[in-house]
Short mmCIF file of C-alpha atoms in Angstrom, two decimals:
data_model
loop_
_atom_site.label_atom_id
_atom_site.label_comp_id
_atom_site.label_asym_id
_atom_site.label_seq_id
_atom_site.Cartn_x
_atom_site.Cartn_y
_atom_site.Cartn_z
CA MET I 81 -4.28 56.06 33.69
CA VAL I 82 -1.95 59.04 34.08
CA ILE I 83 -2.34 62.74 35.05
CA VAL I 84 0.03 65.43 33.74
CA ASP I 85 0.57 68.48 36.02
CA GLN I 86 2.33 71.44 34.34
CA ASP I 87 4.29 74.23 36.14
CA GLU I 88 4.53 77.82 34.98
CA ASN I 89 7.33 76.97 32.54
CA GLY I 90 5.30 74.27 30.75
CA ASN I 91 7.18 71.39 32.30
CA GLY I 92 4.95 68.42 33.04
CA THR I 93 5.01 65.91 35.86
CA VAL I 94 3.43 62.53 35.10
CA VAL I 95 1.60 60.86 37.94
CA GLU I 96 0.44 57.27 37.41
CA ILE I 97 -2.79 56.50 39.24
CA ASN I 98 -3.62 53.07 37.70
CA GLU I 99 -1.14 50.17 37.85
CA ASP I 100 -3.45 47.67 36.12
CA ASN I 101 -2.81 48.68 32.52
CA ASN I 102 0.96 48.24 32.41
CA VAL I 103 2.37 45.94 29.72
CA ALA I 104 5.67 44.16 30.18
CA ILE I 105 7.70 43.22 27.08
CA ALA I 106 10.39 40.56 27.27
CA PRO I 107 12.74 39.43 24.48
CA GLY I 108 11.83 36.11 22.81
CA SER I 109 12.10 34.06 19.60
CA LEU I 110 9.53 32.50 17.26
CA LYS I 111 9.44 28.74 16.76
CA PHE I 112 8.83 27.50 13.22
CA ALA I 113 7.49 24.13 12.11
CA PRO I 114 10.00 22.25 9.94
CA GLY I 115 9.66 22.23 6.19
CA PHE I 116 9.33 19.00 4.22
CA THR I 117 9.40 17.62 0.70
CA THR I 118 6.10 16.34 -0.70
CA LEU I 119 6.31 12.57 -1.07
CA PRO I 120 5.00 10.65 -4.10
CA ASN I 121 2.41 7.91 -3.69
CA LEU I 122 3.52 4.27 -3.90
CA ARG I 123 2.06 1.33 -5.86
CA SER I 124 2.78 -2.35 -5.40
CA CYS I 125 1.44 -5.64 -6.75
CA ASN I 126 -1.88 -6.80 -5.37
CA LEU I 127 -1.23 -9.87 -3.20
CA GLY I 128 -4.91 -10.63 -2.79
CA PHE I 129 -7.94 -8.55 -1.85
CA LYS I 130 -5.87 -5.40 -2.49
CA SER I 131 -3.20 -6.13 0.11
CA GLY I 132 0.43 -5.38 -0.66
CA ILE I 133 4.02 -5.11 0.55
CA PHE I 134 5.64 -1.66 0.35
CA ASP I 135 9.13 -0.26 0.87
CA PHE I 136 9.19 3.41 1.87
CA SER I 137 12.40 3.30 3.91
CA GLY I 138 13.97 5.79 1.50
CA TYR I 139 11.28 8.35 2.29
CA GLU I 140 12.98 9.20 5.60
CA ASP I 141 15.74 11.04 3.75
CA LEU I 142 13.57 12.17 0.85
CA VAL I 143 11.11 14.12 3.01
CA LYS I 144 13.80 16.06 4.91
CA THR I 145 14.73 19.66 4.10
CA ALA I 146 17.40 19.93 6.82
CA ALA I 147 19.95 17.51 8.21
CA ASN I 148 18.82 17.96 11.82
CA GLN I 149 15.26 16.79 11.15
CA GLN I 150 13.91 13.50 12.47
CA VAL I 151 11.24 11.53 10.60
CA PHE I 152 8.65 9.00 11.81
CA PHE I 153 5.78 7.17 10.06
CA TYR I 154 2.29 6.40 11.40
CA GLU I 155 -0.93 4.70 10.37
CA SER I 156 -3.20 7.56 11.47
CA HIS I 157 -3.08 11.34 11.75
CA GLU I 158 -3.90 11.11 15.45
CA ASN I 159 -0.94 8.82 16.07
CA ALA I 160 1.33 11.21 14.18
CA GLU I 161 0.16 14.17 16.27
CA THR I 162 0.65 12.34 19.57
CA ASP I 163 3.79 10.48 18.48
CA TYR I 164 2.15 7.15 19.29
CA ASN I 165 3.03 3.73 17.85
CA PRO I 166 5.31 4.67 14.92
CA ILE I 167 5.77 2.21 12.05
CA THR I 168 9.09 0.38 12.39
CA GLU I 169 9.08 -1.95 9.33
CA THR I 170 9.28 0.70 6.62
CA HIS I 171 11.29 -1.48 4.22
CA GLN I 172 8.67 -4.25 4.15
CA TYR I 173 5.39 -2.76 5.31
CA HIS I 174 2.35 -4.99 4.84
CA ALA I 175 -0.83 -3.06 4.05
CA VAL I 176 -3.74 -5.46 4.54
CA ALA I 177 -6.02 -3.23 2.47
CA THR I 178 -5.45 -0.39 0.01
CA PRO I 179 -5.63 2.46 -0.73
CA LYS I 180 -4.07 3.36 2.62
CA GLU I 181 -2.73 6.71 3.79
CA ILE I 182 0.57 6.83 5.68
CA PHE I 183 1.27 9.88 7.84
CA VAL I 184 4.76 11.32 8.25
CA ARG I 185 5.90 13.37 11.24
CA VAL I 186 8.89 15.62 10.55
CA GLU I 187 10.51 17.06 13.69
CA ASN I 188 13.13 19.69 14.42
CA GLU I 189 14.34 20.87 17.84
CA ASP I 190 11.36 23.21 18.26
CA CYS I 191 8.27 21.79 16.57
CA PHE I 192 6.92 19.26 14.05
CA SER I 193 5.01 19.09 10.76
CA ILE I 194 2.80 16.31 9.39
CA THR I 195 2.49 15.24 5.76
CA SER I 196 1.26 12.02 4.14
CA PHE I 197 1.31 9.78 1.07
CA LEU I 198 -0.88 6.98 -0.30
CA LEU I 199 -0.23 3.28 -0.75
CA ASP I 200 -2.14 1.53 -3.52
CA THR I 201 -2.02 -1.79 -5.37
CA LYS I 202 -2.28 -2.86 -8.98
CA ASN I 203 -2.97 -6.24 -10.55
CA CYS I 204 0.39 -7.43 -11.85
CA PRO I 205 0.64 -10.09 -14.59
CA PRO I 206 0.16 -13.64 -13.25
CA THR I 207 2.97 -16.20 -13.50
CA VAL I 208 2.03 -19.58 -14.96
CA TYR I 209 3.80 -22.75 -13.80
CA ASN I 210 3.08 -25.19 -16.59
CA ALA I 211 4.36 -28.45 -15.06
CA VAL I 212 1.72 -30.56 -13.31
CA SER I 213 2.34 -33.92 -11.61
CA PRO I 214 -0.71 -34.89 -9.54
CA ASN I 215 0.90 -37.74 -7.60
CA GLY I 216 0.34 -36.50 -4.05
CA ASP I 217 3.96 -35.66 -3.24
CA GLY I 218 3.14 -32.02 -2.55
CA LEU I 219 5.12 -30.76 -5.55
CA ASN I 220 3.24 -29.43 -8.58
CA ASP I 221 0.18 -31.51 -7.68
CA THR I 222 -2.08 -28.89 -9.27
CA PHE I 223 -1.96 -26.41 -12.14
CA PHE I 224 -0.80 -23.36 -10.20
CA ILE I 225 -0.85 -19.77 -11.46
CA ASP I 226 0.85 -17.33 -9.10
CA GLY I 227 -0.72 -13.90 -8.71
CA LEU I 228 -4.17 -15.01 -9.86
CA ARG I 229 -6.46 -16.07 -7.03
CA ASP I 230 -8.10 -13.37 -4.89
CA ILE I 231 -6.52 -10.80 -7.23
CA PHE I 232 -8.36 -11.26 -10.52
CA LEU I 233 -11.61 -12.09 -8.79
CA ASN I 234 -13.57 -12.70 -12.00
CA PHE I 235 -11.07 -14.85 -13.87
CA GLU I 236 -12.08 -17.92 -15.88
CA LEU I 237 -9.61 -20.70 -16.68
CA PHE I 238 -10.14 -23.36 -19.37
CA VAL I 239 -7.99 -26.45 -20.00
CA TYR I 240 -8.16 -28.30 -23.34
CA ASN I 241 -6.59 -31.52 -24.53
CA ARG I 242 -4.52 -31.79 -27.72
CA TRP I 243 -7.68 -32.17 -29.83
CA GLY I 244 -9.17 -28.94 -28.52
CA ILE I 245 -11.71 -30.62 -26.27
CA LEU I 246 -12.46 -28.82 -23.01
CA VAL I 247 -11.61 -31.06 -20.05
CA TRP I 248 -11.71 -28.61 -17.14
CA GLN I 249 -13.06 -25.17 -16.29
CA GLY I 250 -12.46 -23.15 -13.12
CA ASN I 251 -12.63 -19.74 -11.48
CA ASN I 252 -11.80 -18.01 -8.19
CA ASN I 253 -14.25 -20.24 -6.34
CA THR I 254 -12.98 -23.62 -7.58
CA PRO I 255 -9.80 -25.50 -6.57
CA ASP I 256 -6.77 -25.59 -8.87
CA TRP I 257 -6.87 -28.27 -11.56
CA ASP I 258 -5.43 -31.60 -10.38
CA GLY I 259 -5.74 -33.52 -13.62
CA VAL I 260 -9.34 -34.63 -13.10
CA THR I 261 -11.95 -33.89 -15.77
CA THR I 262 -14.97 -31.72 -15.12
CA LYS I 263 -15.96 -30.93 -18.71
CA GLY I 264 -15.97 -32.44 -22.18
CA ILE I 265 -16.77 -35.81 -23.66
CA VAL I 266 -14.59 -37.69 -21.17
CA ILE I 267 -16.58 -38.91 -18.18
CA LYS I 268 -16.44 -36.32 -15.42
CA GLY I 269 -14.25 -37.25 -12.47
CA ASN I 270 -11.80 -39.30 -14.51
CA ASP I 271 -8.06 -38.69 -14.44
CA VAL I 272 -6.75 -37.42 -17.74
CA PRO I 273 -3.74 -39.20 -19.28
CA ALA I 274 -0.24 -37.75 -19.17
CA GLY I 275 0.57 -35.38 -21.99
CA THR I 276 0.42 -31.83 -23.24
CA TYR I 277 -2.64 -29.70 -22.55
CA PHE I 278 -3.53 -26.14 -23.42
CA TYR I 279 -5.02 -23.42 -21.25
CA VAL I 280 -6.91 -20.22 -21.91
CA LEU I 281 -7.04 -17.73 -19.05
CA GLU I 282 -9.61 -14.95 -19.25
CA LEU I 283 -8.71 -12.41 -16.58
CA ASN I 284 -11.78 -10.23 -17.15
CA ASP I 285 -9.78 -7.19 -16.12
CA PRO I 286 -9.75 -3.90 -18.07
CA ASP I 287 -5.92 -3.83 -18.01
CA TYR I 288 -5.66 -7.33 -19.51
CA SER I 289 -8.31 -7.46 -22.20
CA ASN I 290 -6.48 -10.13 -24.23
CA GLY I 291 -6.12 -12.64 -21.42
CA MET I 292 -3.41 -15.31 -21.50
CA SER I 293 -2.94 -18.68 -23.18
CA GLY I 294 -0.30 -21.38 -23.43
CA TYR I 295 0.45 -25.02 -22.78
CA LEU I 296 1.15 -27.21 -19.78
CA TYR I 297 2.57 -30.70 -19.42
CA LEU I 298 0.91 -33.19 -17.11
CA SER I 299 3.01 -36.13 -15.96
CA LYS I 300 2.06 -39.11 -13.84
#
């Protein structure tokens, strides 16, 4: 609070009687959070129960908008905020379940920003290995189809002999075929003879409505 006392010429003298309402102003500068580029989501082949391997090592440079920025990746928003336990294996990151959100901390010398992207899996086409030799040597002892089990959970697999007779049927809950009959006119539990057999694989997946079919050769 101030009081102004004027003399006869109109000149005023300011007297301050309250020191509590003074405001001090000092020079300063604003700190800005760093900018970033929005990152696209990533998809990889389902390795089983929606797990997958992902490579987002290139995202470190992609997300930057300035050369002096530093970039770190985290499995949770809380970890990104506190800079705790960053992901180190960005070129071969194993997500045990998807979809999974990855958080990105972008730092400059003053502050940081947080963005994120999603990891997801898709059911890639299975690979059929059509040579079977059930002799117990550990090589091709069963009819193996890579990328099938625990991925196409509702698949059905049928094996026929050269006359079109069903000799084996399996699914995600049965072991791979080892040349022993479970269906057809041949007595169940018997070993089938060496020769060419034919398979029909119903994936029961909306992306693979036609399924797969082909032949395999069983040797003794």
